[in-house]
Amino acid sequence: MQVKINGRVEQLAPCTIETLVRQRGLKPEALVVEHNLKIIQQALWSGIALREGDTLELLSFVGGG
Amino acid sequence: MENDVLQLGNRRFTNRLFTGTGKFANNALIPQMLEGSGSQMITVALRRVDLAAQEENILNYIPKSVTLLPNTSGARTAQEAVRIARIAREAGCGEFIKIEVITDSKYLMPDNYETLKATELLAKEGFVVLPYVLPDLTLAKRLEDAGAAAVMPLGAPIGSNRGLETAALIALLIETRRVPVIVDAGIGRPSQAAAAMEMGADAVLVNTAIATAQDPVAMGRAFALAVQAGRMAYLAELAEQSSLARASSPLTGFLGGD
Amino acid sequence: MSFFNVIEQYKDFDFDGFFERVTAGEIESILAKKKLEPLDFLRLLSPRAASFLEPMARKAQQLTVQYFGRTIQLFIPLYISNYCGNQCAYCGFNRAHAIGRAKLSLEEIEAEAQAIRSTGMRHVLLLTGEAPEITPMAYIESGVRLLKQYFASVAIEMFPMEEEAYRRLKAAGVDGLTLYQETYDQKIYGEVHLAGPKRDYRFRLDAPERGARAGFRAINIGPLIGLGEKRREVFFAGLHARYLDDRYLATEVGLSLPRFNPAEGDFQPPCPATDREFVQYLLALRLFMPRAALTVSTRERAQFRDRLMALGVTRLSAGSCTGVGGYARPGLRNAPQFEIADTRSVAQVAQAVSAQGYQPIYKDWDHLA
């Protein structure tokens, strides 16, 4: 299935947000996940399966003025 | 001075130097800088994760006692700024938001029009909105009407270290303020921060000049002292030079004696 | 937020104690400041500052010339009705007074307009008592529309209205609102306004702000000097002006210090002000609000008014008649709202303005519809 992650369309095998985060080696505590324009609390990541055409934004806080 | 408190939203600040987390050579300097300067609010930005690289969590470097001021940098429209603000809040960053909408990538001037629109929307949603703007008096009034918690005029272009180039315009904002005026951007030296405070600014926000100093911790402290000195001078009411000439013939002589 | 909240902040303020502590050094440093804070202004109203009238006058003159040039704007009041449902202890139109009541017809208003226009005057201030059954909105609007054919500017001095009513009047052509609080002291306000809708202190207090919201170009406020403790009255009037000035950038805020003057009835003002005090208050207002228009009416004597031009005054009424219908038919003058002290004609006042080195302005602006 195709999912748009941070603006790029990627080919993924079926998975939940949690598995995706783990597979990519991202640190959960530093991560903000926006799924189809909705922020998903970390506790719910394992319950949300990604679907064809979904949009995912993986964000984190960085230095800025 | 102990009772001199700046209230924004439901937070009370006794230190009027606000700082930023951008451009530090090493993020480990951030907590030292915060400790040395006593700064009680610091900006952070929200970015897409770089999926190819491991990144540090900047929030780990900020003590819990310091108020986070996420900014909306990267936003080019009010809608984008609103979206970033909501994400930041959902992510547990609190109610504070610095609205920064920049459509001019050459000089990095804020887009006042989009910023006003974003302020209107976010204030209604209960955010403590701190809009970063070009110092425009009419706009400042509209921001106040829209519910901004403060107005943050730029002293000079972001990162330019050129100081208070807009001093005369900022003075108008200060003169008519209904909400605090926080000078943001362009302040390159502690003396310029002191000058802003002497003028009556309620606080200053300094990032680049501290982060890029040879010794950011010492520079943070220097800025804190300058801000305090400027504030103290403002409260002590600077004596101004009298420019009035002596009377040639009295204007009130017709009133007779007391 | 309302200006009332500002007044509330001074509820427990010890004015007398504050005045006692004012020093000459403080006054001197205030005179050197660019922008005065509320307590600076209050210090200039203090008895201590009374010995600084001359330097205050110098600075007032310099600021006024800087912002207004050497000009004095002239205007004339036009009373179209003296029916009134209020009982203000000090006012000639008090409903309890057995005076001849009159209301001008539109034809009569037009006759007044023609008579005034022939004097060269182009700014008119329209006045009426508060009697909605006799002088309803529709009547006032018709009067305004009629006057707009004769004058560049029509301002009103009438009972306080809702914002919507102000919007209607603005649409009819009104560009300015004059509304005096009479007294900022709520207790005294209740004592001198014995009956009628005017008893509502808050509704009157917030009316200038409603006018600013409705979009009037100029708002003119002030206390009636003589009713309440003078320094406090002037202080709150100044704060009121600054409150409006800070919030409504599109509005030109002006002040006036109408001073007590005998009208019909035998009301004796409890707190009359001397010329010297009056001048001190005027100067303090100018220093506190450098860009505000300051108006002095014909309540003041001719010679005194002439002197005030150099001290910061920017607007004078001239050729005034404070009775209904007095311009077209001077023989038929009704009882006045207050006695006029400067009885000179428009031309004579204009001459006096020129003699003081100022240019009389009959028309400051025109509204392009």
XYZ file of C-alpha atoms in Angstrom, chain B residues 100-226:
127
model
C 5.980 33.246 13.082
C 4.724 33.350 9.519
C 7.352 34.183 6.954
C 6.679 34.362 3.258
C 9.718 36.436 2.379
C 12.687 34.132 2.198
C 15.152 36.853 1.272
C 14.959 39.111 4.336
C 12.832 36.785 6.505
C 10.347 39.548 7.268
C 7.228 38.340 9.070
C 3.976 38.395 7.143
C 1.884 40.659 9.362
C -1.346 39.908 7.545
C -1.170 36.139 7.904
C 0.100 36.539 11.460
C -2.970 38.553 12.407
C -5.251 35.914 10.919
C -3.466 33.160 12.828
C -3.642 35.201 16.059
C -7.398 35.619 15.713
C -7.899 31.891 15.247
C -5.527 30.690 17.958
C -6.576 33.172 20.635
C -10.121 31.867 20.228
C -8.820 28.352 20.844
C -7.328 29.389 24.157
C -3.696 29.688 23.174
C -1.420 32.252 24.788
C -0.525 33.877 21.496
C 2.715 35.791 21.016
C 2.827 37.052 17.443
C 6.164 37.974 15.907
C 5.640 41.011 13.676
C 7.031 44.040 11.974
C 6.327 46.935 14.347
C 3.179 48.417 12.850
C 0.999 50.379 15.250
C -2.312 49.709 13.541
C -1.542 46.023 13.332
C -0.577 45.963 17.008
C -3.997 47.349 17.929
C -5.662 44.695 15.810
C -3.571 41.992 17.432
C -4.652 43.271 20.840
C -8.275 43.214 19.729
C -7.765 39.690 18.435
C -6.612 38.527 21.857
C -2.830 38.404 21.529
C -1.122 37.940 24.916
C 1.791 40.121 23.822
C 3.141 41.718 20.671
C 6.636 40.796 19.564
C 8.079 43.367 17.171
C 11.402 42.729 15.518
C 14.330 45.020 16.259
C 16.124 44.014 13.064
C 16.017 41.044 10.676
C 16.306 37.599 12.289
C 19.874 36.686 13.133
C 21.238 40.006 11.869
C 22.534 41.230 15.256
C 21.893 44.773 14.064
C 20.027 45.910 17.162
C 17.065 48.251 17.457
C 16.796 49.492 13.914
C 13.051 49.850 14.355
C 13.279 51.706 17.679
C 11.058 54.630 16.673
C 8.285 52.296 15.553
C 8.605 50.055 18.583
C 8.331 53.177 20.758
C 4.841 53.759 19.356
C 3.835 50.224 20.255
C 5.139 50.687 23.768
C 3.442 54.050 24.152
C 0.019 52.652 23.321
C 0.351 49.082 24.542
C -2.501 47.221 26.130
C -0.529 43.974 26.215
C 3.210 43.510 26.818
C 5.649 44.397 24.059
C 8.496 41.905 23.686
C 11.303 42.839 21.336
C 12.253 39.799 19.315
C 14.919 39.311 16.664
C 17.908 41.365 15.698
C 19.289 42.055 19.168
C 22.978 41.325 18.899
C 24.493 42.819 22.020
C 23.557 43.125 25.673
C 23.675 46.928 25.340
C 20.968 46.734 22.682
C 18.836 44.585 24.969
C 19.345 47.145 27.735
C 18.304 49.927 25.357
C 15.108 48.068 24.475
C 14.270 47.682 28.151
C 15.086 51.327 28.908
C 12.593 52.277 26.209
C 9.959 50.383 28.136
C 9.868 47.034 26.376
C 8.390 44.412 28.698
C 10.896 41.731 27.716
C 13.336 40.779 24.980
C 13.833 37.500 23.204
C 17.410 36.689 22.237
C 18.562 33.556 20.487
C 21.286 33.935 17.868
C 23.494 36.336 19.804
C 23.625 33.964 22.746
C 23.744 30.662 20.875
C 26.519 31.705 18.521
C 28.729 33.453 21.062
C 32.085 31.897 21.808
C 30.789 31.262 25.319
C 26.976 31.052 25.184
C 26.643 30.551 28.928
C 28.532 33.741 29.763
C 26.738 35.617 27.010
C 23.369 34.468 28.327
C 24.299 35.829 31.710
C 25.487 39.108 30.180
C 22.149 39.513 28.418
C 20.235 38.760 31.596
C 22.149 41.454 33.475
C 21.646 43.954 30.658
